Amino acid sequence: MNYTEFRQEMKAFPNFSVREIEKHFPEFDSRRLVEWQKKGYIQKLRNRYYCFSDQEVDEPFLYYTANELYHPSYVSLESALSRYGFIPEGVFQITSCTTLKTNSFNTPIGNFTYRHLKPSLFFGYQLEEWNDHRYAMAEPEKTLIDYLYLHPEIKEADDIEALRWNALEINNRISIEKLNRYEAYINSPALSNRLSTLKTYLDVAT
């Protein structure tokens, strides 16, 4: 098998694992991957995961890749805060939540960080369409909850204010009813205290 045949068969995949390759080419010789990396045809993202070197690297591709590199996971935290306009600046890595252990991967296309959540908190995300594929992104309400849950140092209004969150944009995008429903389901006094602080900050700031 040559590279042209491989490219034709795998071009529908934004990135691909060795397992995916072997589904299409059962007799695949993995030495070809080393050869094609040296020739600049493909890039290694992490062990056994690759993408084509000419793949356009935009935000949807990075979100999709984040899901694929460490599964199950969904994009959240700083990446989702930026996506929804809740923070003023862009971010330089893709942040996700996962039921697996906390981890990170530095790749040629960007850095990917994953924070562990217990399985009962792995909800509140939506599947977004991109080029006949889908990636999981935290809902606006769950984005806030994930961040507050994973940052116990946030205790007072000043701590929220220091984050420079866009209160107007948050109020415009979130459903307080959904936020309260998720809070009740999680049933964590510590999280409820932080959410109470956030709600007070949102009321005062808008």
C-alpha positions as a printed Julia matrix, in Angstrom:
206×3 Matrix{Float64}:
   0.0    0.0    0.0
   1.31   3.46  -0.87
   0.56   6.85   0.68
  -1.86   7.87  -2.06
  -4.07   4.87  -1.3
  -3.85   5.54   2.4
  -4.73   9.22   1.98
  -7.71   8.42  -0.21
  -9.12   5.98   2.33
  -8.44   8.02   5.48
  -9.02  11.59   4.29
 -12.53  11.64   5.8
 -11.0   11.41   9.29
  -9.74  14.7   10.8
  -7.42  12.57  12.9
  -6.99   8.83  13.17
  -5.68   6.18  15.52
  -3.71   3.07  14.68
  -6.82   1.11  15.6
  -8.84   3.04  13.02
  -6.17   2.48  10.39
  -6.17  -1.26  11.04
  -9.94  -1.38  10.53
  -9.41  -0.13   6.98
  -6.08  -1.85   6.33
  -5.88  -5.1    8.36
  -2.35  -5.84   7.11
  -1.07  -2.32   7.69
   2.66  -2.0    8.35
   3.12   0.56  11.13
   6.59   1.41   9.81
   4.82   3.44   7.11
   3.71   5.89   9.81
   7.32   6.64  10.75
   8.22   7.02   7.07
   5.32   9.39   6.37
   6.12  11.49   9.42
   9.68  11.97   8.17
   8.32  13.01   4.77
   5.97  15.52   6.41
   2.77  13.83   5.27
   1.34  13.19   8.74
   1.89  14.41  12.3
   1.91  12.38  15.48
  -0.43  13.88  18.09
   0.14  11.34  20.87
   0.96   7.66  21.04
  -0.96   5.89  18.25
  -2.87   9.06  17.17
  -2.13  11.06  14.01
  -3.47  13.69  11.63
  -2.55  14.8    8.12
  -0.03  17.63   8.08
  -2.15  19.77   5.76
  -5.22  19.57   7.99
  -6.61  23.05   8.7
  -6.12  23.73  12.4
  -9.08  25.83  13.53
 -11.07  25.82  16.77
 -13.62  23.16  15.76
 -10.82  20.84  14.7
  -9.05  21.38  18.02
 -12.27  20.73  19.96
 -12.87  17.54  17.98
  -9.28  16.44  18.5
  -9.55  17.07  22.24
 -12.49  14.65  22.38
 -10.63  12.05  20.35
  -7.26  12.12  22.1
  -8.69  11.34  25.54
 -12.07   9.69  25.68
 -14.55  10.17  27.27
 -14.15  13.93  27.55
 -15.88  17.14  26.64
 -14.47  20.65  26.12
 -15.1   22.9   29.13
 -13.38  25.23  31.62
 -11.26  28.03  30.07
 -11.86  26.86  26.49
 -15.63  26.9   26.86
 -15.53  30.16  28.84
 -13.69  31.73  25.91
 -15.98  30.12  23.34
 -19.06  31.64  25.0
 -17.46  35.04  25.49
 -17.47  34.74  29.28
 -13.8   35.74  29.51
 -12.2   38.57  27.53
  -9.1   36.79  26.29
  -8.39  33.81  24.1
  -6.8   30.7   25.53
  -3.65  28.92  24.45
  -4.66  25.36  25.18
  -7.81  23.27  24.92
  -9.23  22.41  28.34
 -11.61  19.53  28.9
 -13.29  17.47  31.59
 -12.99  13.7   31.72
 -13.84  10.75  33.95
 -10.28   9.52  33.41
  -7.34  10.75  35.45
  -6.13  14.34  35.03
  -3.74  14.48  32.08
  -2.24  16.7   29.39
  -0.73  16.31  25.92
   1.59  18.71  24.13
   1.22  18.17  20.39
   2.42  19.85  17.18
  -1.03  21.45  16.76
  -1.56  22.62  20.35
  -1.72  21.68  23.99
  -4.61  19.7   25.48
  -5.37  19.56  29.21
  -7.92  17.33  30.94
  -9.31  17.66  34.47
 -10.86  14.7   36.23
 -14.53  14.74  37.25
 -16.23  11.86  39.02
 -18.65  10.0   36.71
 -21.76  11.47  38.38
 -20.65  14.94  37.23
 -20.02  13.91  33.64
 -23.09  15.55  32.11
 -24.25  18.94  30.86
 -22.57  18.91  27.47
 -23.95  19.12  23.94
 -22.81  17.6   20.66
 -21.97  20.24  18.05
 -21.77  19.56  14.32
 -18.6   20.16  12.36
 -17.82  18.9    8.83
 -19.97  15.75   9.17
 -18.42  15.11  12.59
 -19.44  16.03  16.12
 -17.62  17.15  19.23
 -18.8   17.48  22.84
 -18.86  20.97  24.36
 -20.04  21.91  27.85
 -23.26  23.88  28.0
 -22.83  27.46  29.27
 -24.31  26.56  32.66
 -22.16  23.46  33.09
 -19.07  25.41  32.03
 -19.53  27.7   35.03
 -20.27  24.79  37.35
 -17.23  22.82  36.17
 -14.95  25.79  36.73
 -16.29  26.6   40.19
 -16.32  22.94  41.23
 -12.66  22.52  40.28
 -11.5   25.8   41.86
 -12.17  25.59  45.61
 -10.05  28.71  46.18
 -12.98  30.81  44.87
 -14.88  31.88  47.98
 -15.84  35.55  47.79
 -17.15  38.08  45.27
 -13.66  39.53  44.94
 -12.44  36.13  43.76
 -15.08  36.1   41.02
 -14.3   39.69  40.07
 -10.61  38.83  39.78
 -11.51  36.31  37.06
 -12.77  39.22  34.87
 -15.81  37.26  33.77
 -18.25  39.09  31.49
 -21.34  39.31  33.7
 -23.54  40.75  30.95
 -22.68  37.96  28.51
 -23.18  35.3   31.19
 -26.61  36.69  32.11
 -27.59  36.8   28.44
 -26.54  33.21  27.75
 -27.32  31.1   30.78
 -30.58  29.79  32.17
 -30.71  30.36  35.93
 -33.35  27.63  36.09
 -30.97  25.13  34.5
 -28.11  26.3   36.69
 -30.25  25.75  39.79
 -31.37  22.33  38.54
 -27.79  21.22  38.01
 -26.82  22.6   41.41
 -29.6   20.64  43.11
 -28.62  17.46  41.29
 -24.95  17.74  42.3
 -25.94  18.55  45.88
 -22.57  19.88  47.04
 -22.68  22.53  49.8
 -19.24  23.82  48.8
 -20.31  24.24  45.17
 -23.59  25.83  46.23
 -21.67  28.43  48.23
 -19.56  29.31  45.18
 -22.63  29.46  42.94
 -24.35  31.75  45.44
 -21.33  34.04  45.28
 -21.46  33.95  41.47
 -25.19  34.77  41.38
 -24.66  37.72  43.7
 -21.8   38.94  41.52
 -23.97  38.65  38.38
 -26.81  40.6   40.02
 -24.55  43.38  41.2
 -22.51  43.65  38.0
 -25.45  44.03  35.59
